[in-house]
Amino acid sequence: MSLGFGEIFLIVMVALLIFGPKKLPELGRAAGQTLREFKQATHGIISDDEDTKKTK
């Protein structure tokens, strides 16, 4: 499922209306940091699983 330009534009406009322009960069940073931490945790789980498979 991919988002086109129109869908992304609509999401950004709704976010601007709900949170305002001052709060939006802060929310973007928080979302990016959360996504980064999730990817690191997922990578850690996958590498642990691969290590377990190699030792068996």
CSV table of C-alpha atoms in Angstrom, one decimal:
chain,number,residue,atom,x,y,z
A,1,MET,CA,0.0,0.0,0.0
A,2,SER,CA,1.6,3.2,-1.1
A,3,LEU,CA,0.5,6.8,-0.5
A,4,GLY,CA,0.3,9.2,-3.3
A,5,PHE,CA,1.0,12.9,-3.2
A,6,GLY,CA,-2.7,13.8,-2.6
A,7,GLU,CA,-3.0,11.5,0.4
A,8,ILE,CA,0.2,12.8,2.0
A,9,PHE,CA,-0.9,16.4,1.4
A,10,LEU,CA,-4.2,15.7,3.0
A,11,ILE,CA,-2.6,14.1,6.1
A,12,VAL,CA,-0.2,17.0,6.5
A,13,MET,CA,-3.1,19.5,6.2
A,14,VAL,CA,-5.2,17.7,8.8
A,15,ALA,CA,-2.2,17.5,11.1
A,16,LEU,CA,-1.6,21.2,10.7
A,17,LEU,CA,-5.2,22.0,11.6
A,18,ILE,CA,-5.3,19.7,14.6
A,19,PHE,CA,-1.9,20.4,16.1
A,20,GLY,CA,-0.9,23.8,14.7
A,21,PRO,CA,2.4,24.8,13.0
A,22,LYS,CA,4.3,25.2,16.3
A,23,LYS,CA,3.6,21.7,17.6
A,24,LEU,CA,4.1,19.8,14.3
A,25,PRO,CA,8.0,19.8,14.2
A,26,GLU,CA,8.0,18.5,17.7
A,27,LEU,CA,5.6,15.7,16.9
A,28,GLY,CA,7.6,14.8,13.8
A,29,ARG,CA,10.8,14.5,15.8
A,30,ALA,CA,9.0,12.3,18.4
A,31,ALA,CA,7.6,10.1,15.7
A,32,GLY,CA,11.0,9.7,14.0
A,33,GLN,CA,12.7,8.9,17.3
A,34,THR,CA,10.0,6.3,18.1
A,35,LEU,CA,10.3,4.7,14.7
A,36,ARG,CA,14.1,4.6,15.0
A,37,GLU,CA,13.9,2.9,18.4
A,38,PHE,CA,11.4,0.4,17.1
A,39,LYS,CA,13.7,-0.5,14.2
A,40,GLN,CA,16.6,-1.0,16.6
A,41,ALA,CA,14.6,-3.2,18.8
A,42,THR,CA,13.3,-5.2,15.9
A,43,HIS,CA,16.8,-5.6,14.5
A,44,GLY,CA,18.0,-6.8,18.0
A,45,ILE,CA,15.2,-9.4,18.2
A,46,ILE,CA,16.0,-10.7,14.7
A,47,SER,CA,19.7,-10.9,15.3
A,48,ASP,CA,19.1,-12.8,18.6
A,49,ASP,CA,16.8,-15.2,16.8
A,50,GLU,CA,19.4,-15.8,14.1
A,51,ASP,CA,22.1,-16.4,16.8
A,52,THR,CA,19.8,-18.9,18.5
A,53,LYS,CA,19.3,-20.8,15.2
A,54,LYS,CA,23.0,-20.9,14.6
A,55,THR,CA,23.8,-22.5,18.0
A,56,LYS,CA,21.2,-25.3,17.5
